[in-house]
């Protein structure tokens, strides 16, 4: 329920005495004395539909009907926003017992019809106004004007003189009774007897010290005018009485601003009253307040009321946020609101004789229906991978009850058990805000993946809000989107002498991608298996791939060096499809190198320094078959590149491997005085060579393992066993090139010169393996 209302009610509750009346529930009835009137307030929940008040005095019981109340000084208002009905009774109202204008007793009945039964409660309230009566007091109530004047000042000299003309008709009267004559504008109406005037709705009373005159608005004798653009209703009555040869005359003027109030768009409800006809010659004092509470002008201004005097008109601007104002939300297509203020306003003026006049106004001001749109703000921060949407300016009598997120309904329970959640914020200006957070990966979020690798997240929100207490629903829609450039992560790559280093900073949505080397997912285990050096902290991923480790490809082999390249694949996390790759090619140089390609090409860079006979010229090398010379040579180093089954290569089958071996000779033959022989060989797993038999072309699933074997003992025949002194081995699976020392004779080689012969050997071998 609205904060303003609750506050106002509790304020009233704390101030008002609660009458304990048998039958009326405690708290349902409040009676209070105000400076010039009684206030009786009864809860609508108790009275049900409009209750009936009856004024009671020694002469009888008088129903306070609409017409009767205007005539007799009562004002009944239904205040649904406050939930009660209020009766204001002037201390000079017709049936109030008055003791010396100081103690007033109001006896009344409250008649309530419930479930077809009428209950009547006899109640009374006694009040003694703390504020002394001013010589002249005017009350502009909602439904009547009342003026009371002190009897002594009722007949100032000026008035007698000015209204001398009013005496004339009095002379012609034969009765000594009081009569009244009205002046409408400049027109003097014929006098009438008080009893006739009373029948027309006018009330006259004489208390101990005061003369009271009251009139409903809109009487035929009243006149409406406009003063400085403000509508005013004025009644000018002159009471006179001829007693023997003395004529008594009382001039009673009452004028009230009928301005209904206007709303200015800056957030103020404006009300005006012209300074005339009660022009003050000695300064005007203003008191302003809401709901019958008056405070002095400076205090009101502290409360953001604005009081101005424009064009001889007093203008009061009530801020919409004023305490004691009432607001209510409605749905009229969109959300609208209305503010209602019960303005109480008092002017204290003094005329040329310093005779004080108090003018009081009771006015209900209400704004037009003002739009009060709720709004949403997209507070999404894409890096947080979550939608954040703020729904603001929700009035306090409006409650968020449900949400449709992309069509799925969720109730708002603030328990936040789901991945999305909603938080309520209460602002000092009595509006509410709701913060909705929905992670991008929440199942309700719509996701589209566009061709240019941009993730498109979309959340359509349909807020269901209801207005309390009626529970009338309305909806507010908004749609938020977020775009994420989900292009595959890019790696930085740096060459070093020992390998290639890849690095990449983590991005929040990297989980969309997986990294693989060939077909293998990059994991710490894979890295360990292949000798990659991987470090992965919260900031970045570093991967150092040593040269010759698994996954390298080599090309552009020359004596000066060669290029090694390594490729990292980025696969879509869900489909495992390769979306992009990072490939880096680096120049490397080694003294020796042997590569055994999948297509059966052996590429060797060998250092022949110890295989050159003493006195021999460098750079004259060939393979077993003398015609197969070096492709490139420089001093003691030579580069050969040849298909493995040519150039006199020997082949050896052993335990699932095929080994191709050749030898590099200095100038065509073995020189017995050379320090060593240089053997080169490639070993392929037999299982990877099956395609050979279908294509008659060398093709291996894997690259072969190459070795350059430097043996010390000169050998004269290929069939002799060799004892290597050192060997260089290049394997696709081993992390580094090493110069190895083999200390045992290992393999016997037979010479198989023809490719077709080899094929038939392999075929036999293979069928045997397959038959197993
Ligand atoms: C006023 O009401 C009280 C109880 O409600 C009652 O005791 C008292 O007699 C009443 N006074 C008059 C003057 O009616
Ligand atoms: C003062 O009132 C007159 C008459 O209604 C109007 O013409 C004039 O514009 C007003 N001046 C200001 C400053 O409001
Ligand atoms: C709400 O959700 C967001 C994103 O899922 C999360 O960061 C936040 O901690 C959650 N807040 C609460 C109160 O649950
Ligand atoms: C209330 O305060 C909040 C937060 O300061 C602001 O966003 C909102 O616009 C204010 N509403 C009104 C009606 O002033
Ligand atoms: C919003 O939700 C309400 C309640 O389910 C529904 O009636 C209304 O059609 C929805 N509005 C839109 C635009 O989807
Ligand atoms: C909402 O905010 C996000 C992040 O700032 C932005 O990408 C998007 O364009 C905004 N607008 C809408 C309508 O979602
Ligand atoms: C690196 O660490 C992040 C978490 O910090 C993890 O999400 C990612 O899968 C890791 N990457 C690899 C290749 O292990
Ligand atoms: C031969 O090798 C030497 C030393 O390694 C080098 O300086 C020279 O440039 C090379 N010559 C050719 C033609 O490659
Ligand atoms: C086949 O050759 C590889 C590489 O040299 C070696 O690791 C493996 O042990 C050999 N297999 C057999 C059965 O000799």
Coordinates of C-alpha atoms and ligand atoms in Angstrom, one line a residue, residues 384-387 415-416 418-423 437-439, ligand 3:
X384 CA 29.6 -10.0 -17.3
X385 CA 27.9 -12.4 -19.7
X386 CA 24.6 -11.5 -18.1
X387 CA 21.6 -9.2 -19.0
X415 CA 14.1 -16.3 -3.6
X416 CA 16.4 -16.3 -6.7
X418 CA 17.2 -19.9 -10.6
X419 CA 20.2 -18.7 -12.5
X420 CA 18.3 -15.5 -13.2
X421 CA 17.3 -13.3 -10.3
X422 CA 15.4 -10.1 -9.4
X423 CA 16.2 -7.6 -6.7
X437 CA 19.7 -10.3 -14.0
X438 CA 19.7 -13.1 -16.6
X439 CA 22.9 -14.8 -17.5
Ligands
LIG3 C1 21.9 -12.6 -9.6 O1 22.5 -13.1 -10.7 C2 23.7 -12.6 -11.1 C3 24.1 -13.2 -12.5 O2 23.7 -14.5 -12.5 C4 24.8 -12.8 -10.1 O3 26.0 -12.3 -10.4 C5 24.3 -12.2 -8.8 O4 25.2 -12.6 -7.7 C6 22.9 -12.8 -8.4 N1 22.4 -12.1 -7.2 C7 21.7 -12.7 -6.3 C8 21.3 -11.8 -5.2 O5 21.4 -13.8 -6.4

